[in-house]
Tab-separated table of C-alpha atoms in Angstrom:
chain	number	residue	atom	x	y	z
A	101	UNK	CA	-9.575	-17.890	8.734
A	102	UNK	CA	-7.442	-14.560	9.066
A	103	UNK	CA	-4.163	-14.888	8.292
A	104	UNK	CA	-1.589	-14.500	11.579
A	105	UNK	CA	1.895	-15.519	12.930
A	106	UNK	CA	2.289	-17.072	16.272
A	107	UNK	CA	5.852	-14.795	17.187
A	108	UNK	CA	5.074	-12.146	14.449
A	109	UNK	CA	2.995	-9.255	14.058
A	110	UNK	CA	1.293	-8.758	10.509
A	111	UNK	CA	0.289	-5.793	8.406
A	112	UNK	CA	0.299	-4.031	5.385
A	113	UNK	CA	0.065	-6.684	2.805
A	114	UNK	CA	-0.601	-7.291	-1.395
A	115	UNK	CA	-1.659	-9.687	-3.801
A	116	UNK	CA	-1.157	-10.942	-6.990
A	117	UNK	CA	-2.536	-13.928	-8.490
A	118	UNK	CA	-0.482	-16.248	-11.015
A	119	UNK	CA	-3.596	-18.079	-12.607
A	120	UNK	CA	-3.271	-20.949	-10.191
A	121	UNK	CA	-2.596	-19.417	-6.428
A	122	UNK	CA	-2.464	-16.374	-4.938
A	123	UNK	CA	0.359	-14.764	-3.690
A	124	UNK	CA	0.633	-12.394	-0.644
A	125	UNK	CA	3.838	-10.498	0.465
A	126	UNK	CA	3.033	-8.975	3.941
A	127	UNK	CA	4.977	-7.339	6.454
A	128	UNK	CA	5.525	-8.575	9.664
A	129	UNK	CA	8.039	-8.049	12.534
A	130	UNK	CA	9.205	-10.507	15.915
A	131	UNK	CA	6.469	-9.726	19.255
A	132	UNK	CA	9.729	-9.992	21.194
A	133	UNK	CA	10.382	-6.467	20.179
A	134	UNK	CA	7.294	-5.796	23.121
A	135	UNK	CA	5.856	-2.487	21.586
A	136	UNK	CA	3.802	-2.254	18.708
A	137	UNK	CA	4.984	0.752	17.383
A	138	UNK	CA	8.528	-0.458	16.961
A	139	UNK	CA	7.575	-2.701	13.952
A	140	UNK	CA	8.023	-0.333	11.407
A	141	UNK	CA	11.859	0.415	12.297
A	142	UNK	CA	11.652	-3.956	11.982
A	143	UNK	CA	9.321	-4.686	9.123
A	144	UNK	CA	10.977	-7.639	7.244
A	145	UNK	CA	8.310	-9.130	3.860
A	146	UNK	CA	7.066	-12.279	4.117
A	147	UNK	CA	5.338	-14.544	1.633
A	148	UNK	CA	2.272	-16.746	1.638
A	149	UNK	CA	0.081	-18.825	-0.727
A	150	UNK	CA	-3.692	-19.277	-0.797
A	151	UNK	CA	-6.040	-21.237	-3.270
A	152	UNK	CA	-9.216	-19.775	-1.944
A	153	UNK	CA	-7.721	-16.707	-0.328
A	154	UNK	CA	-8.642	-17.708	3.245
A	155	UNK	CA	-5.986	-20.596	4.122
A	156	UNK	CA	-2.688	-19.611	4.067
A	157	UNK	CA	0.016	-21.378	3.602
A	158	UNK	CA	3.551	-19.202	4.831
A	159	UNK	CA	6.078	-19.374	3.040
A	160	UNK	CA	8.777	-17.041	5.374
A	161	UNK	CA	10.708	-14.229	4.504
A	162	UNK	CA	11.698	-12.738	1.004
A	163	UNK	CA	12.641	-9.718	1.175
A	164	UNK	CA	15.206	-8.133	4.185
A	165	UNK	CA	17.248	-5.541	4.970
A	166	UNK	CA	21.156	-6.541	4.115
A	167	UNK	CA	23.098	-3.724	3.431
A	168	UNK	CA	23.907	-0.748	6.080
A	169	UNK	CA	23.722	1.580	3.095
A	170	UNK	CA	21.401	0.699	1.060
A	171	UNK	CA	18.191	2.477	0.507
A	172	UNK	CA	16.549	-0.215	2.601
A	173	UNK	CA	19.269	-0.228	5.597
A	174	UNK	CA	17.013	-0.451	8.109
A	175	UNK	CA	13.595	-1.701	6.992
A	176	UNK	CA	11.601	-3.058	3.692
A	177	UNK	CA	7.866	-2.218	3.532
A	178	UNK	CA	4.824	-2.107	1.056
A	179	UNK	CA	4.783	-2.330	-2.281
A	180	UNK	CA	3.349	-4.196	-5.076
A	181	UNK	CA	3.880	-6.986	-7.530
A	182	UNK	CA	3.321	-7.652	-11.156
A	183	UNK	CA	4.285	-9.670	-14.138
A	184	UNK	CA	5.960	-7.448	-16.897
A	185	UNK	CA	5.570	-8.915	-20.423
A	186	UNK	CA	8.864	-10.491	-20.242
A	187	UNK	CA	7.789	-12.726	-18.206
A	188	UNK	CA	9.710	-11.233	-15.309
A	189	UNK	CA	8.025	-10.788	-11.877
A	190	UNK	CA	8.540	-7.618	-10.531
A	191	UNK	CA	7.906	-6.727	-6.984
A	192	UNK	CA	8.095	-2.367	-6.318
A	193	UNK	CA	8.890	-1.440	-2.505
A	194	UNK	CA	9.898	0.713	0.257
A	195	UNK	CA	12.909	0.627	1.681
A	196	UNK	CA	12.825	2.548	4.826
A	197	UNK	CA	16.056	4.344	6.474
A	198	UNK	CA	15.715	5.292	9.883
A	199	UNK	CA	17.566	7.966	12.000
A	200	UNK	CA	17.173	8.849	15.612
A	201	UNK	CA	13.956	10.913	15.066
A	202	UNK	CA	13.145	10.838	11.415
A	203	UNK	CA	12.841	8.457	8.894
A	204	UNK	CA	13.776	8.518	5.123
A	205	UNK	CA	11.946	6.117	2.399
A	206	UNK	CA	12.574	5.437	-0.903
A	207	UNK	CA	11.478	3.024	-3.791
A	208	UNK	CA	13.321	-0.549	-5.022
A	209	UNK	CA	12.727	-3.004	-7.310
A	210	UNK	CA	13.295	-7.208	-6.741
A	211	UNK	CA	13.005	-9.354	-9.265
A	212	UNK	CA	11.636	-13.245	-9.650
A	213	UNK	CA	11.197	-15.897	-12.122
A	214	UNK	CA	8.781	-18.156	-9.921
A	215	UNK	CA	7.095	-15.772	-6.992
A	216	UNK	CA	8.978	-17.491	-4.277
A	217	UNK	CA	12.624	-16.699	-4.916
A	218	UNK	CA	13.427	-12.845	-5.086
A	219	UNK	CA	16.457	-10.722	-6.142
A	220	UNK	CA	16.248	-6.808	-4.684
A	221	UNK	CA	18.147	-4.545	-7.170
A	222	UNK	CA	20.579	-2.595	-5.248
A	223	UNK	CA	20.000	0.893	-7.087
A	224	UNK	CA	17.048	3.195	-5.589
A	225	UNK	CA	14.106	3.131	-8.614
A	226	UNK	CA	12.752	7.264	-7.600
A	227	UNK	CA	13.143	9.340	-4.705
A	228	UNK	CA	10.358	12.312	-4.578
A	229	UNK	CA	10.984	15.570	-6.980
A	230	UNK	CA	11.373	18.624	-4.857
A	231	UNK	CA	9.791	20.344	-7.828
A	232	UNK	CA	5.935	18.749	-6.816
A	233	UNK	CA	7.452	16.817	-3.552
A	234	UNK	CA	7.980	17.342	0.112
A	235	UNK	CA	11.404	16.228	1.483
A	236	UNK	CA	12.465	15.542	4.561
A	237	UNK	CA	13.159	18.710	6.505
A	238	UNK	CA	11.297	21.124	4.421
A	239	UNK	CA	8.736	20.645	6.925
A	240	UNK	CA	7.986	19.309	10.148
A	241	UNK	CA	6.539	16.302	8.969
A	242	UNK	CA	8.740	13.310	10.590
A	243	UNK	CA	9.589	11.552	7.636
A	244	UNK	CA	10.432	11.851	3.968
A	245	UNK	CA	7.238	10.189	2.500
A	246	UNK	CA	7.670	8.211	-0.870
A	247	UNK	CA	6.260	4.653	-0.592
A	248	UNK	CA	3.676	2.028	-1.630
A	249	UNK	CA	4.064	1.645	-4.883
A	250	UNK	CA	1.585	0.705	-6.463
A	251	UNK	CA	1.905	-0.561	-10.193
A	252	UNK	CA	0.020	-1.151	-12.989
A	253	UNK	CA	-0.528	-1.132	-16.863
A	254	UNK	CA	-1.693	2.079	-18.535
A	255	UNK	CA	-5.052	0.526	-19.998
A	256	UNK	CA	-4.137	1.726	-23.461
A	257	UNK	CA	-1.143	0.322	-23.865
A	258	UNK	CA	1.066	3.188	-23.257
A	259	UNK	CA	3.400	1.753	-20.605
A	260	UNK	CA	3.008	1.498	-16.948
A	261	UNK	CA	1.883	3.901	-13.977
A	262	UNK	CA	2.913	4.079	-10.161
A	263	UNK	CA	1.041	5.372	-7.597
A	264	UNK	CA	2.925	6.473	-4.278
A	265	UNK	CA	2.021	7.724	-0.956
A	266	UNK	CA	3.532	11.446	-1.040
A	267	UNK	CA	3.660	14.490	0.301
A	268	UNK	CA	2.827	18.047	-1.575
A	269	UNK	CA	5.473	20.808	-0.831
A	270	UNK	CA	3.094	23.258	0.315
A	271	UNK	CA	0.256	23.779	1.981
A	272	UNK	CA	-0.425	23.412	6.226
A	273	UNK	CA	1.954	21.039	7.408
A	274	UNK	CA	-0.998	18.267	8.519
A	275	UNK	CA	-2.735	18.650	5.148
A	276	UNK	CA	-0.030	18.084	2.562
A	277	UNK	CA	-0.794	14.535	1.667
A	278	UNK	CA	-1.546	13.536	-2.105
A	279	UNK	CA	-1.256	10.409	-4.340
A	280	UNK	CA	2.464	10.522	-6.421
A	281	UNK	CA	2.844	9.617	-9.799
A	282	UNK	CA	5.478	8.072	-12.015
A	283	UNK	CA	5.802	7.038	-15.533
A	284	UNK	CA	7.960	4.083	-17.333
A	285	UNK	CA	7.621	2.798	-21.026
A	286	UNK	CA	9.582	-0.578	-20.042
A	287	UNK	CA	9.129	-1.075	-15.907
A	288	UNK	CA	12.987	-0.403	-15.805
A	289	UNK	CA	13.165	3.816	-16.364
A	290	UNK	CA	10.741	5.717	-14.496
A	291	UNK	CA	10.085	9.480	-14.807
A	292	UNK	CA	8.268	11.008	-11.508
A	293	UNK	CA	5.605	13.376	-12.611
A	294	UNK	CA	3.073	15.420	-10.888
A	295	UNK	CA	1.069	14.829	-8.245
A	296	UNK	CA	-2.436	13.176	-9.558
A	297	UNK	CA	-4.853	14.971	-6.026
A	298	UNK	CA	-4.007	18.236	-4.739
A	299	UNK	CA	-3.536	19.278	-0.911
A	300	UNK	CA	-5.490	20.461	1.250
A	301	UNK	CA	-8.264	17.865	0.595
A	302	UNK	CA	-7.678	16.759	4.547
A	303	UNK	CA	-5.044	13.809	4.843
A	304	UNK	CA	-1.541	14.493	5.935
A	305	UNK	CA	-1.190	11.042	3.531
A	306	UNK	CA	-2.893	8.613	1.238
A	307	UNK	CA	-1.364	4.887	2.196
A	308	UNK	CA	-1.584	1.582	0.186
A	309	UNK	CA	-2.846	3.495	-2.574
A	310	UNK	CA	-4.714	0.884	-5.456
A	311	UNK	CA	-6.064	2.151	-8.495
A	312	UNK	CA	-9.501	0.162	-9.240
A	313	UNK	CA	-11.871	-1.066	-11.741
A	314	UNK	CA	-14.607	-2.654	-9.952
A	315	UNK	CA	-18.741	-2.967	-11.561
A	316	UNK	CA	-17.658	-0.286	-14.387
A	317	UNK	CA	-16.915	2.137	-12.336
A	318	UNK	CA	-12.951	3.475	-12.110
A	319	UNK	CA	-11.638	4.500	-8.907
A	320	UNK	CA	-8.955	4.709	-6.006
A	321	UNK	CA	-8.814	2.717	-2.807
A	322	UNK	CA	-6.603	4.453	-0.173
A	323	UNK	CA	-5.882	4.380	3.792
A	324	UNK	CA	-5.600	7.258	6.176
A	325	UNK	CA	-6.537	6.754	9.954
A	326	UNK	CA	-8.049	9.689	11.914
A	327	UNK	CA	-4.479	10.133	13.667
A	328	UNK	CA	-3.408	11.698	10.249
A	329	UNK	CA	-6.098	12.986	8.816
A	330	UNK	CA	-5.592	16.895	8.806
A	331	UNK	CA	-6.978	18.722	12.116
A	332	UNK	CA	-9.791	20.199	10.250
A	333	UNK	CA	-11.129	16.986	9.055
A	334	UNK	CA	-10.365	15.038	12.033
A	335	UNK	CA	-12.849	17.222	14.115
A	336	UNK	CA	-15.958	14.714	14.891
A	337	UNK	CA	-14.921	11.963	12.992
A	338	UNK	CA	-16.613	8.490	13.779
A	339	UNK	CA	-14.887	6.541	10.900
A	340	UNK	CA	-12.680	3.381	9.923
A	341	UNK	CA	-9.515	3.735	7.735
A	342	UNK	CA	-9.777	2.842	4.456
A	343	UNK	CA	-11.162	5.193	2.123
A	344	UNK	CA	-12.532	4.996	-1.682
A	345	UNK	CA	-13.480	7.688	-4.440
A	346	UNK	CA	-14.910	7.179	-7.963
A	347	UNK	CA	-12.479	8.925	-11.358
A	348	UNK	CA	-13.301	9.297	-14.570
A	349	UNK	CA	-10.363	6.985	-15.363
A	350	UNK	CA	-8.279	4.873	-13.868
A	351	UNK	CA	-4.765	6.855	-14.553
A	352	UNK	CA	-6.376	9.429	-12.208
A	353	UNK	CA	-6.864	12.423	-11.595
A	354	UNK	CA	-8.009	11.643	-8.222
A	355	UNK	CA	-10.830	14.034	-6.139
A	356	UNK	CA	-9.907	13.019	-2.954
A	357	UNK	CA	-11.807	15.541	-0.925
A	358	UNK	CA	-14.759	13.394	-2.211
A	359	UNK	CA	-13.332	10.111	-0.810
A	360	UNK	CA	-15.789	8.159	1.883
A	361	UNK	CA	-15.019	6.055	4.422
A	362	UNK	CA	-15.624	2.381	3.005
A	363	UNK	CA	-16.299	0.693	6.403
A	364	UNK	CA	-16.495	2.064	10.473
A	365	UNK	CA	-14.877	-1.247	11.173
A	366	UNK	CA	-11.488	-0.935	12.706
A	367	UNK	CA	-9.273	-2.045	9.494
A	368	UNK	CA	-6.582	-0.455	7.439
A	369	UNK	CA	-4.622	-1.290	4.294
A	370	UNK	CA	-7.416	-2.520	2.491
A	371	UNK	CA	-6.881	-4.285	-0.917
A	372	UNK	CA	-8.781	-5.775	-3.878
A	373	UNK	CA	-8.612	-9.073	-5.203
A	374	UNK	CA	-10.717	-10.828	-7.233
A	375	UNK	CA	-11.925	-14.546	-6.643
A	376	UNK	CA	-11.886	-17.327	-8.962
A	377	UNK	CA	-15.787	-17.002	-9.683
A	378	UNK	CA	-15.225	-13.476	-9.777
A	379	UNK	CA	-16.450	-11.611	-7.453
A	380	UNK	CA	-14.603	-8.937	-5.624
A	381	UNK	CA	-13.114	-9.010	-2.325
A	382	UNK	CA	-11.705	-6.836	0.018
A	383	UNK	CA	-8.964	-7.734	2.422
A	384	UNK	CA	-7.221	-5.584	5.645
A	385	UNK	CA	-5.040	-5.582	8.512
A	386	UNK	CA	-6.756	-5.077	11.812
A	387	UNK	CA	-5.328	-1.333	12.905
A	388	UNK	CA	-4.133	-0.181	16.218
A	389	UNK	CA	-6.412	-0.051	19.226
A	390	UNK	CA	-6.957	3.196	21.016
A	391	UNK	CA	-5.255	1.435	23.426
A	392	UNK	CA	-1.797	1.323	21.705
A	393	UNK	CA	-2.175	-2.666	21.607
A	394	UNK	CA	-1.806	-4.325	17.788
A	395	UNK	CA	-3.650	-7.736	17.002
A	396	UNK	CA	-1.120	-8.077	13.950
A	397	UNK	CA	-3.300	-9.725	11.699
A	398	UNK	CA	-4.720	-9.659	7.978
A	399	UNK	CA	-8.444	-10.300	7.647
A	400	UNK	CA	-10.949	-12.632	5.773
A	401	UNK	CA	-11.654	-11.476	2.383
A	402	UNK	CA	-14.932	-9.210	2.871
A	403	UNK	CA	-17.205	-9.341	-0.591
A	404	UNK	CA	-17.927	-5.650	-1.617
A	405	UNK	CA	-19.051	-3.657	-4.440
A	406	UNK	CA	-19.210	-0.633	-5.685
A	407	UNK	CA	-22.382	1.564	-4.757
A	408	UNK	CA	-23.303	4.851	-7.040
A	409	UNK	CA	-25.846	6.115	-4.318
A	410	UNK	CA	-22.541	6.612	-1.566
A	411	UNK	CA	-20.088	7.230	-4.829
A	412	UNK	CA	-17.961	4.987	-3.054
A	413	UNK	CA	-16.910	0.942	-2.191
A	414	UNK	CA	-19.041	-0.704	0.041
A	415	UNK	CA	-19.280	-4.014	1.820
A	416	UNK	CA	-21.666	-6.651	0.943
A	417	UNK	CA	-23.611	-7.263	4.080
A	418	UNK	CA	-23.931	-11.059	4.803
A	419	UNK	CA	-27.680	-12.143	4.259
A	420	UNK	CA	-29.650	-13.387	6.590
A	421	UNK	CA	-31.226	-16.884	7.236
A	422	UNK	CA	-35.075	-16.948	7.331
């Protein structure tokens, strides 16, 4: 069954797996707020376990807001979670500052031993570089974009890699939005480095970014709804939000201009998981209506694949009784 919370609505969400359940950290805010769109000024982490990645068990909150000035004074949104060789779980965020009309993110670090019980560093882990990076004013973007981490181990050996949702620092204002990159030899230091897309390849941003390795073929998994895509590209689009591209590696560069659309279904923040027999699944949140009304919940895990004839993931279609 999707997962859902009776007095909460749910969203962005990741996974990890430990080997013997799988762990998601989603965010989720109170329906007594009334409107939709004020979860993101409320988003709080929770934490639930699966064995088959359908029932969930919830496990409440982990991760909160509690100090006025901290980087995350206000909210604590996406990020990912992985096991450094330490032994150490590390779990990279947002933390999300907002102001009366803009909003300013950053990236944090929390720390567990056993998944369930987590300890946010207080010190920010990167802001953007205004070198390769768009901050907050130099444009009239509404927000400082630098969030969803999304970390992994260089595949040979040579440390770790995080992709971010950013924002170029030129370009037209709608069309700025490119897939951040920073480097660390020991998951504590990180360097930000260039950009790994360019502008102008019609997103104002790449969400929930997740580098992939799915049937041989390397690739990137991104979101980026048609009320963000750049005005260009948004012109006659009939499409879902969640996006995928093949690369030559997984470390990037990414051609995002050549991204497709991986499903018309309404669903955003997709993300890949593999099940215990191994094949891959694909997970979401059910996005806005055009309404403005929010169901606030994650999906069932979709089986998909990766199909050279579209150059892009695809879903596998259920078959069909005789």
């Amino acid at each position: 069954m999707a997962f859902s919370l009776k007095d909460s609505w749910v969203w962005d969400f990741w996974l990890t797996d430990d080997g013997d359940s799988f762990h998601m950290y989603y965010l989720h805010a109170p329906k007594r707020l009334g409107d939709p769109a004020l979860r993101h000024r409320n988003a709080r982490i929770g934490h639930a376990t699966s064995h088959d990645l359908t029932t969930w068990e919830s496990h409440g909150v982990v991760l909160q807001p509690d100090d006025p000035e901290g980087f995350d004074a206000t909210s604590t949104w996406t990020g990912s979670v992985l096991q450094g060789p330490d032994g150490l779980w590390r779990m990279f965020y947002t933390g999300a500052r907002f102001y009366e009309a803009h909003n300013i993110e950053a990236i944090g670090v929390a720390t567990s031993r056993d998944l369930y019980s987590w300890t946010t560093q207080p010190a920010v882990v990167l802001e953007p570089d205004r070198r390769w990076y768009e901050r907050y004013g130099d444009s009239t973007w509404p927000e400082e974009a630098w969030r969803d981490p999304w970390v992994f181990a260089d595949p040979e050996g040579d440390g770790w890699h995080m992709l971010i949702t950013a924002r170029a620092n030129q370009g037209e204002v709608d069309n700025r939005g490119v897939i951040g990159h920073a480097v660390s030899s020991d998951l504590e230091t990180w360097e930000v480095q260039p950009p790994l897309s360019q502008p102008g390849a019609g997103f104002g941003h790449l969400e929930v970014p997740q580098a992939i390795t799915i049937n041989g073929q390397t690739g990137l998994l991104f979101s980026c709804g048609v009320d963000t895509l750049s005005a260009r590209k948004a012109e006659g689009f009939d499409g879902g939000g969640i996006w995928s591209l093949p690369t030559n590696q997984i470390t990037g560069p990414f051609d995002v201009a050549t991204a497709t659309v991986v499903t018309t279904e309404p669903l955003y923040s997709g993300r890949l998981i593999q099940d215990r027999s191994g094949q891959w699944l694909m997970m979401a949140c059910h996005d806005a209506h055009s309404d403005g009304s929010f169901d606030g919940l994650v999906s069932d895990p979709l089986p998909v694949h990766w199909d050279p004839q579209r150059g892009g993931l695809a879903i596998i279609a259920p078959s069909k009784n005789p």
